[in-house]
Amino acid sequence: MNLNIPTLNCAKRAIAALALVWASIFLATVAQAGDLKTLKIAFRNAETGFDPQRIEDRYSVGIIENFFDTLVTYDWLARPAKLVPLAAEKVPEGEEGGTRFTFRIKPGILFADDPAFKGKKRELVARDMEYAIKRFRDPANRSPYAWLFIDRIVGFDEYVEAAKKANKYDYEKSIPGVQVLDKYTISFKLKQADYNFLYFFAMPIVVPVAREVIEAYASDTMAHPVGTGPYILKQWTRRSKIVLERNTNYRGHQLDTQYANPNDPFDQAAIKALAGKTLPLIDRIEISPIEEEQPRFLAFMNLEHDYIEETPPNFVSQLLSLGKLSPAMVKRNVHVQRTEEPEITWDAFNMEDKIVGGYKPENVAFRRALVLAHDRASEINIIRKGQAIATKSAIPPGAVGYDPDFYAVDEEYDLSRAKALLDLYGYVDKDGDGWRDMPDGSPIVLTFKHRAEMEGRQIAELWVKSMAAIGIRMQTTAVQFADLLRDRKVGKFQMSNLSWTADYPDGQNFLQLLYGPNIDESNDARFKLPEYDRLYSQALKLPDGPARNKIYREMNRLIVAYAPWRLGVNRIFSHFINPWVLGYKRHPILYTAFKYLDIDTAAQQAAQQQ
Amino acid sequence: MGAYVLRRLWQMIPTLAGVMLLIFVLFNWVGGDPSLVLAGKITNKEQIENIKKQLGVDQPAYVQLGYFAFEVATGFTCTWKSFTDKPEPPKTDPKADPTTDAKSDAVKATAQTKSGCQAVRSWATNEEVPKILTTRIVPTLTIMIPVLILETILGVILAIGVAYVRGSLTDRMIMMVCTVAMSVSFLVYIIVAQYIFGFQLGWFPVQGWSDSFWKNITYYAPLPIMLAVFVGLAPALRLYRSFFLDEINNDYVRTARAKGVSEKTVMMKHVLRNAMIPILTNIGIALPGIFVGSFLLETFFSIPGLGREILVAVNRSDFPVIKAATVYLAMVTMIINLLVDVLYKAVDPRVTFK
Amino acid sequence: MSAVLNASHTPPPPAAPLHQVSPGLWQLAWRRLKRDKVGIVSLVVVIFFLLMMVGSYTGLVAKNWSKEVGVSYANPSFMAGAENLEAVRTKADANAPKIEPVDLSDIDPLAPRYAEWAERTAKIKTTEVKRAESLAFGGDKWGRDVLQKAIKGAETSIFVGLFAALFATIIGTTLGAISGYMGGKVGDLLEWFYNIFTSIPYILLILAFAAVFASSPQLAAYKGVPMVVAILAFTGWTGIYRLVRSEYIKHASREYVKAAQAIGASDSRRMFVHILPNVSHVCLVQLSQHVVQFIKAEVILSYLGLGVPVDSVSWGTMLAEAQSELVIGKWWQLAAAGISMAILVTAFSMLTDSLRDALDPKIK
């Protein structure tokens, strides 16, 4: 960090004068922040918009958490995640064998004021939820989360089909499986038992919206989020600045401490800062999306931002090396929280490919050898800078159904075993060119498709090296994100690196990635194993419990044995928080923490003026 | 002259058509599938079909091209139905007084949807494309106009100085420094300068942008501007110097000197005036570039400009944005070229129009 | 499209040479170049880089650039003692807690041959290589020697620059010659084409061509370095086209060309045998200018992730990699790639200047 800059004597004075000018502007801007409790942070990526039923990227969804109230949500401190009521009075139990769920909305919850309400206060009612559910499958919305409600609710598919025929999506018509029982009560009837259905109502995109607002801003709903949450969208310069301010109609909430862990310093700090207070406490939040790593990191270092979440792995060791905060950070009294999030990465084999696909023992042996030869420790240590742990099964820690005792040696790097397996099944060098060939003598050239950015490139680089070590030739193709997506969905790839972040914290959300009927939808590896599919359908009908966990374990064994994936890593994220930010705790599913934060404004300003 | 301008404008049409055709072929034919990008994490077949239909990408290529041409001509996109249906009057209560912007927005929006025609929108963010272009161009120009001005002024002043002492050690040293400065990649300059000036020395903010022009230009823009000027100055200086030298070697300069005109007057009066023509040509060539801006600067300094927008659009297969940006920039390029050629006439009477 | 100027700003071409004069132009130019010290020094530097390129291509130098000989981010030898946290962290990798592994034998298609597999495994031995703590000019994150990488990267970058420039010059010259010489409908068509290419922002053009190459199965065989060359050549020929075209317009009406026509030389013969030698100096200068331009453009391509594939290295990919290394204090890769590129590009630009001076008889 110590870089000596040779300064020419003659230039010194001019530079000093310049510096003075900038310094004065600096101070002026700091003073401007004034009396509002203001939080400034960066996002890793640009947002797309704020219409709950039209978005899916984490960053936009993270922001609308603050505009809208879900019916149920996750307790802020409970780990693993636990559902608690939010706009609903209580978390419903599954009735009729897990096929019916009835929510009763708390009376008296108000929407934020908006011209669309024509000056009247507007109360949240069950119809708003019904309207939002219908919006998911309105063709005009092309909702990325339409799949949540496809082939699930009784009568919904028929409703959509009829709308298609009539060429009019009729919001007045009702759906048999979505019943509004009274002003505040809504009940859903499912085609078959699905205990994960409840989790949908904790997703920040499955939130009630006011029909008059949507219709008033029909052409630009993305810019007009009007909800019942603690904040409103005050100002929005797309891809540059998002400003949130308090919703004056908001009823206030409190930190629930019943699930707090007495041994967790973050829980204790949060309780100390927030317990008993009416939240939210922060008046204004300014978010800047910064895509490049270096400026995002440097902006935190320069105190331009109050905390940095998901610090770029390349820079973590600057602040935290071998588990210890660097002296500079200790001096600044910065805290760090490290979290594993419910997400996994993996390298998929295309199961329909002539070389890497197939279910015959020799096909399986080939894939298993590649898995054994892939140097995952280097991916963790060098590419991800130690900010990850090896994934043991398809269900990540933090998701319901995670099995800490699941450990397969067949996912562990072992060159000798890999080579022995290839030799055993006849994948040896037949034409003497130094590279292994297929048992029938045809040459092997694998192709790894990756995203045209640094991380994708490095992952591909590691694969090429790992394969060379066992005598297998591999090429790489870099493609833009959109192209890669297309190629993967239609099976136009041989191997590729993928990742998945939980929509809801249940193992099923991950296991569906290999479910046969999901080919062309989310099963990019195009894996189709009757035994696996049978277990999957069986697990769907069961509530969380040992019986279902046993099935999940079976499925994980099949994944290891047939190796449609090389299991990758669970990333560990480091979040660095300046000392004046009080009560910070990162949640595994919810993306933003604004409504559970406080700021010591005096300390903030003192630090920035230094 | 008028006829010339008219003819030039007329000639723009085939070029523009060619640009549209090329962009259409390149992105529609081989680009990513936007319906997959938009379909979400789980791509249901029905959902994909729906998106394709909504975006109109399920239509045959010539129909899509037709829509594209219509969009370019009007800035609006219409459903086929809207040409046959009569637009209904907006449903909003006419008595309601549209006092706020939001409300009049709402009225306008309703009117638009009812008539079936609306401004072309980004597929990814649903933002109106004309609005994207007009808002993103402001930060780009906030950076690029000062860059162009500073670069030209500094370039001309330095070049005339260097040309004055041509052949001397100073001249050779400066030229050497310029060549060396030009040989370093812009990427390296940005990374190093952001680290040193933004972070180590803390003279500038590392990144950022605001809504206030004044704050941008005094606070956020200086470092990117200085970087771009620094990088652009060396080639400009070299080029301008060569223009001056070309003039200095001309007979009329010799004649002037022979008449006893002082060297200073020769430089400022004769050489500078004549060298201004190629310099202006050069500015004319560089001018369209300022509308694109530098995506490197924009990504590293978080400037919400057009260059970054194009990059993001390509990544998301956001065709409406790609297509609009291309067509718009092509038009700007052609119009500026025309203006420069017309300006020639004003500056240099030797020019004739063919 | 642009106004045709009576007064040309480009220096007029050499006085209409007669047939035996043209070799003299080159000889004279060489004589002039020899007197230019800067030019000669630049030439020597460029030749040195070219030799290095040949050397690394044939495997004489930097053959083992991809060998991981050092620890992660090994220090340069002149700061051998400095603390290297990255390497410490890599070594400190704690082994996963030993849990009883799951038994797959009841479902595993490979289960019948477990015993054979284990037997063969036991026979294969792997050896651990000792890694150096410091390398001549430091190591990259994989522990590869940065100096060797820079040499190998030079090979790729110069190759890309040279060949892209060569192809761009060929495309530009051919089209420019046809357009300038033929004029008429063909000329209009080519002008149209030129206008289209120059009206589309460069960055979009590059991204579009990259997408075409990356997703076209017919072009799959040319992925990698040839693809980068093609992208640069197809997007970068316009400047050369413009210049060559105007030269051909001038020459087409010259007497020597008319004379050639009179003795029955065909159009293509007049274009490429008679006129081409007289405009070749323009092409040569353009060629060397474009080499420099393309070497720099390759950096941008690499930054966008569209550079050379992962099993090769170029200055551009090194710089893209080194982006985040400066902040963590590992400046050597940035320096190695940045400086070696600066030296070559400087030398090449100066050589271009000298060449132009030498080939332009007007400047004394």
PDB file of C-alpha atoms in Angstrom, chain B residues 183-341:
ATOM      1  CA  SER B 183       2.631   4.141 -26.259  1.00  0.00           C
ATOM      2  CA  VAL B 184       1.083   3.415 -22.883  1.00  0.00           C
ATOM      3  CA  SER B 185      -2.353   1.864 -22.880  1.00  0.00           C
ATOM      4  CA  PHE B 186      -5.273   4.000 -21.763  1.00  0.00           C
ATOM      5  CA  LEU B 187      -6.301   1.195 -19.442  1.00  0.00           C
ATOM      6  CA  VAL B 188      -2.995   1.473 -17.600  1.00  0.00           C
ATOM      7  CA  TYR B 189      -3.368   5.231 -17.259  1.00  0.00           C
ATOM      8  CA  ILE B 190      -6.820   4.867 -15.779  1.00  0.00           C
ATOM      9  CA  ILE B 191      -5.927   2.137 -13.315  1.00  0.00           C
ATOM     10  CA  VAL B 192      -2.800   3.880 -12.106  1.00  0.00           C
ATOM     11  CA  ALA B 193      -4.254   7.390 -12.000  1.00  0.00           C
ATOM     12  CA  GLN B 194      -7.360   6.302 -10.141  1.00  0.00           C
ATOM     13  CA  TYR B 195      -5.202   4.528  -7.613  1.00  0.00           C
ATOM     14  CA  ILE B 196      -2.680   7.304  -7.144  1.00  0.00           C
ATOM     15  CA  PHE B 197      -4.705  10.504  -7.502  1.00  0.00           C
ATOM     16  CA  GLY B 198      -8.027   9.207  -6.319  1.00  0.00           C
ATOM     17  CA  PHE B 199      -6.886   7.005  -3.493  1.00  0.00           C
ATOM     18  CA  GLN B 200      -3.262   7.404  -2.389  1.00  0.00           C
ATOM     19  CA  LEU B 201      -3.252  11.181  -2.651  1.00  0.00           C
ATOM     20  CA  GLY B 202      -6.977  11.657  -2.320  1.00  0.00           C
ATOM     21  CA  TRP B 203      -7.061  14.736  -4.550  1.00  0.00           C
ATOM     22  CA  PHE B 204     -10.106  13.570  -6.453  1.00  0.00           C
ATOM     23  CA  PRO B 205     -13.030  11.339  -5.636  1.00  0.00           C
ATOM     24  CA  VAL B 206     -12.381   7.801  -6.800  1.00  0.00           C
ATOM     25  CA  GLN B 207     -15.633   7.643  -8.697  1.00  0.00           C
ATOM     26  CA  GLY B 208     -19.140   9.007  -8.763  1.00  0.00           C
ATOM     27  CA  TRP B 209     -21.590  11.299 -10.469  1.00  0.00           C
ATOM     28  CA  SER B 210     -24.359  13.603  -9.320  1.00  0.00           C
ATOM     29  CA  ASP B 211     -27.319  15.359 -10.823  1.00  0.00           C
ATOM     30  CA  SER B 212     -25.826  18.769 -10.530  1.00  0.00           C
ATOM     31  CA  PHE B 213     -23.820  19.844 -13.533  1.00  0.00           C
ATOM     32  CA  TRP B 214     -21.731  22.190 -11.428  1.00  0.00           C
ATOM     33  CA  LYS B 215     -20.775  19.503  -8.955  1.00  0.00           C
ATOM     34  CA  ASN B 216     -19.977  17.071 -11.743  1.00  0.00           C
ATOM     35  CA  ILE B 217     -17.731  19.434 -13.592  1.00  0.00           C
ATOM     36  CA  THR B 218     -15.885  20.668 -10.506  1.00  0.00           C
ATOM     37  CA  TYR B 219     -15.810  17.533  -8.419  1.00  0.00           C
ATOM     38  CA  TYR B 220     -16.303  14.292 -10.311  1.00  0.00           C
ATOM     39  CA  ALA B 221     -15.234  15.120 -13.838  1.00  0.00           C
ATOM     40  CA  PRO B 222     -11.755  16.662 -13.443  1.00  0.00           C
ATOM     41  CA  LEU B 223      -9.821  13.424 -13.093  1.00  0.00           C
ATOM     42  CA  PRO B 224     -11.446  11.648 -16.052  1.00  0.00           C
ATOM     43  CA  ILE B 225     -11.147  14.810 -18.133  1.00  0.00           C
ATOM     44  CA  MET B 226      -7.507  15.243 -17.287  1.00  0.00           C
ATOM     45  CA  LEU B 227      -6.820  11.640 -18.126  1.00  0.00           C
ATOM     46  CA  ALA B 228      -8.520  11.873 -21.480  1.00  0.00           C
ATOM     47  CA  VAL B 229      -6.760  15.142 -22.286  1.00  0.00           C
ATOM     48  CA  PHE B 230      -3.431  13.702 -21.268  1.00  0.00           C
ATOM     49  CA  VAL B 231      -3.931  10.701 -23.486  1.00  0.00           C
ATOM     50  CA  GLY B 232      -5.310  12.682 -26.406  1.00  0.00           C
ATOM     51  CA  LEU B 233      -2.812  15.519 -26.227  1.00  0.00           C
ATOM     52  CA  ALA B 234       0.270  13.631 -27.380  1.00  0.00           C
ATOM     53  CA  PRO B 235      -1.111  12.497 -30.742  1.00  0.00           C
ATOM     54  CA  ALA B 236      -2.797  15.871 -31.268  1.00  0.00           C
ATOM     55  CA  LEU B 237       0.438  17.686 -30.579  1.00  0.00           C
ATOM     56  CA  ARG B 238       2.355  15.510 -33.004  1.00  0.00           C
ATOM     57  CA  LEU B 239      -0.248  15.940 -35.680  1.00  0.00           C
ATOM     58  CA  TYR B 240      -0.619  19.697 -35.291  1.00  0.00           C
ATOM     59  CA  ARG B 241       3.120  20.133 -35.297  1.00  0.00           C
ATOM     60  CA  SER B 242       3.269  18.358 -38.634  1.00  0.00           C
ATOM     61  CA  PHE B 243       0.576  20.676 -39.975  1.00  0.00           C
ATOM     62  CA  PHE B 244       2.590  23.691 -38.900  1.00  0.00           C
ATOM     63  CA  LEU B 245       5.739  22.272 -40.418  1.00  0.00           C
ATOM     64  CA  ASP B 246       3.927  21.635 -43.690  1.00  0.00           C
ATOM     65  CA  GLU B 247       2.980  25.276 -43.807  1.00  0.00           C
ATOM     66  CA  ILE B 248       6.360  26.544 -42.713  1.00  0.00           C
ATOM     67  CA  ASN B 249       7.945  24.802 -45.671  1.00  0.00           C
ATOM     68  CA  ASN B 250       5.640  26.522 -48.111  1.00  0.00           C
ATOM     69  CA  ASP B 251       6.827  29.172 -50.497  1.00  0.00           C
ATOM     70  CA  TYR B 252       4.539  31.874 -49.208  1.00  0.00           C
ATOM     71  CA  VAL B 253       6.196  31.654 -45.807  1.00  0.00           C
ATOM     72  CA  ARG B 254       9.576  32.042 -47.371  1.00  0.00           C
ATOM     73  CA  THR B 255       8.334  35.004 -49.294  1.00  0.00           C
ATOM     74  CA  ALA B 256       6.980  36.576 -46.136  1.00  0.00           C
ATOM     75  CA  ARG B 257      10.276  36.079 -44.383  1.00  0.00           C
ATOM     76  CA  ALA B 258      12.141  37.487 -47.331  1.00  0.00           C
ATOM     77  CA  LYS B 259       9.971  40.577 -47.103  1.00  0.00           C
ATOM     78  CA  GLY B 260      11.363  41.030 -43.612  1.00  0.00           C
ATOM     79  CA  VAL B 261       8.288  40.041 -41.656  1.00  0.00           C
ATOM     80  CA  SER B 262       9.340  38.985 -38.169  1.00  0.00           C
ATOM     81  CA  GLU B 263       9.355  35.275 -37.376  1.00  0.00           C
ATOM     82  CA  LYS B 264       6.668  35.764 -34.751  1.00  0.00           C
ATOM     83  CA  THR B 265       4.332  37.450 -37.165  1.00  0.00           C
ATOM     84  CA  VAL B 266       5.022  34.777 -39.738  1.00  0.00           C
ATOM     85  CA  MET B 267       4.052  32.094 -37.285  1.00  0.00           C
ATOM     86  CA  MET B 268       1.003  33.750 -35.836  1.00  0.00           C
ATOM     87  CA  LYS B 269      -0.350  35.352 -38.965  1.00  0.00           C
ATOM     88  CA  HIS B 270       0.548  33.184 -41.886  1.00  0.00           C
ATOM     89  CA  VAL B 271       1.322  29.764 -40.574  1.00  0.00           C
ATOM     90  CA  LEU B 272      -1.306  29.545 -37.865  1.00  0.00           C
ATOM     91  CA  ARG B 273      -4.082  30.734 -40.123  1.00  0.00           C
ATOM     92  CA  ASN B 274      -3.283  28.244 -42.839  1.00  0.00           C
ATOM     93  CA  ALA B 275      -2.605  25.377 -40.495  1.00  0.00           C
ATOM     94  CA  MET B 276      -6.000  25.911 -38.942  1.00  0.00           C
ATOM     95  CA  ILE B 277      -7.633  24.243 -41.935  1.00  0.00           C
ATOM     96  CA  PRO B 278      -6.157  20.790 -41.418  1.00  0.00           C
ATOM     97  CA  ILE B 279      -6.585  21.248 -37.667  1.00  0.00           C
ATOM     98  CA  LEU B 280     -10.266  21.945 -38.159  1.00  0.00           C
ATOM     99  CA  THR B 281     -10.518  18.916 -40.423  1.00  0.00           C
ATOM    100  CA  ASN B 282      -9.024  16.880 -37.675  1.00  0.00           C
ATOM    101  CA  ILE B 283     -11.448  18.240 -35.114  1.00  0.00           C
ATOM    102  CA  GLY B 284     -14.240  17.455 -37.528  1.00  0.00           C
ATOM    103  CA  ILE B 285     -13.087  13.875 -37.669  1.00  0.00           C
ATOM    104  CA  ALA B 286     -12.848  13.679 -33.893  1.00  0.00           C
ATOM    105  CA  LEU B 287     -16.164  15.408 -33.252  1.00  0.00           C
ATOM    106  CA  PRO B 288     -18.556  12.459 -33.691  1.00  0.00           C
ATOM    107  CA  GLY B 289     -16.407  10.550 -31.214  1.00  0.00           C
ATOM    108  CA  ILE B 290     -17.362  12.827 -28.359  1.00  0.00           C
ATOM    109  CA  PHE B 291     -20.917  11.593 -28.587  1.00  0.00           C
ATOM    110  CA  VAL B 292     -19.858   8.035 -27.895  1.00  0.00           C
ATOM    111  CA  GLY B 293     -17.438   8.913 -25.166  1.00  0.00           C
ATOM    112  CA  SER B 294     -15.022   6.527 -23.593  1.00  0.00           C
ATOM    113  CA  PHE B 295     -16.588   3.445 -22.089  1.00  0.00           C
ATOM    114  CA  LEU B 296     -13.369   2.782 -20.191  1.00  0.00           C
ATOM    115  CA  LEU B 297     -13.581   6.127 -18.396  1.00  0.00           C
ATOM    116  CA  GLU B 298     -17.280   5.685 -17.853  1.00  0.00           C
ATOM    117  CA  THR B 299     -17.031   2.261 -16.273  1.00  0.00           C
ATOM    118  CA  PHE B 300     -14.045   3.063 -14.082  1.00  0.00           C
ATOM    119  CA  PHE B 301     -15.411   6.352 -12.827  1.00  0.00           C
ATOM    120  CA  SER B 302     -19.061   5.274 -12.676  1.00  0.00           C
ATOM    121  CA  ILE B 303     -20.183   7.927 -15.120  1.00  0.00           C
ATOM    122  CA  PRO B 304     -23.674   7.137 -16.412  1.00  0.00           C
ATOM    123  CA  GLY B 305     -22.790   7.893 -20.013  1.00  0.00           C
ATOM    124  CA  LEU B 306     -23.591   6.484 -23.392  1.00  0.00           C
ATOM    125  CA  GLY B 307     -20.493   4.313 -23.813  1.00  0.00           C
ATOM    126  CA  ARG B 308     -21.279   2.306 -20.705  1.00  0.00           C
ATOM    127  CA  GLU B 309     -24.918   2.104 -21.733  1.00  0.00           C
ATOM    128  CA  ILE B 310     -24.005   0.539 -25.077  1.00  0.00           C
ATOM    129  CA  LEU B 311     -21.786  -2.005 -23.374  1.00  0.00           C
ATOM    130  CA  VAL B 312     -24.532  -2.991 -20.947  1.00  0.00           C
ATOM    131  CA  ALA B 313     -27.070  -3.164 -23.748  1.00  0.00           C
ATOM    132  CA  VAL B 314     -24.918  -5.553 -25.759  1.00  0.00           C
ATOM    133  CA  ASN B 315     -24.445  -7.720 -22.719  1.00  0.00           C
ATOM    134  CA  ARG B 316     -28.181  -7.902 -22.162  1.00  0.00           C
ATOM    135  CA  SER B 317     -29.071  -8.232 -25.863  1.00  0.00           C
ATOM    136  CA  ASP B 318     -31.160  -5.114 -25.415  1.00  0.00           C
ATOM    137  CA  PHE B 319     -31.738  -4.548 -29.145  1.00  0.00           C
ATOM    138  CA  PRO B 320     -33.878  -1.412 -28.953  1.00  0.00           C
ATOM    139  CA  VAL B 321     -31.072   0.383 -27.155  1.00  0.00           C
ATOM    140  CA  ILE B 322     -28.350  -0.993 -29.409  1.00  0.00           C
ATOM    141  CA  LYS B 323     -30.255  -0.156 -32.538  1.00  0.00           C
ATOM    142  CA  ALA B 324     -31.269   3.307 -31.422  1.00  0.00           C
ATOM    143  CA  ALA B 325     -27.788   4.201 -30.228  1.00  0.00           C
ATOM    144  CA  THR B 326     -26.270   3.071 -33.495  1.00  0.00           C
ATOM    145  CA  VAL B 327     -28.710   4.863 -35.714  1.00  0.00           C
ATOM    146  CA  TYR B 328     -28.545   8.003 -33.661  1.00  0.00           C
ATOM    147  CA  LEU B 329     -24.757   8.033 -33.618  1.00  0.00           C
ATOM    148  CA  ALA B 330     -24.624   7.324 -37.332  1.00  0.00           C
ATOM    149  CA  MET B 331     -26.876  10.306 -37.947  1.00  0.00           C
ATOM    150  CA  VAL B 332     -24.804  12.518 -35.696  1.00  0.00           C
ATOM    151  CA  THR B 333     -21.652  11.410 -37.509  1.00  0.00           C
ATOM    152  CA  MET B 334     -23.083  12.148 -40.924  1.00  0.00           C
ATOM    153  CA  ILE B 335     -24.529  15.492 -39.968  1.00  0.00           C
ATOM    154  CA  ILE B 336     -21.297  16.592 -38.369  1.00  0.00           C
ATOM    155  CA  ASN B 337     -19.378  15.546 -41.460  1.00  0.00           C
ATOM    156  CA  LEU B 338     -21.697  17.624 -43.554  1.00  0.00           C
ATOM    157  CA  LEU B 339     -21.365  20.625 -41.248  1.00  0.00           C
ATOM    158  CA  VAL B 340     -17.598  20.357 -41.336  1.00  0.00           C
ATOM    159  CA  ASP B 341     -17.599  20.259 -45.111  1.00  0.00           C
TER     160      ASP B 341
END
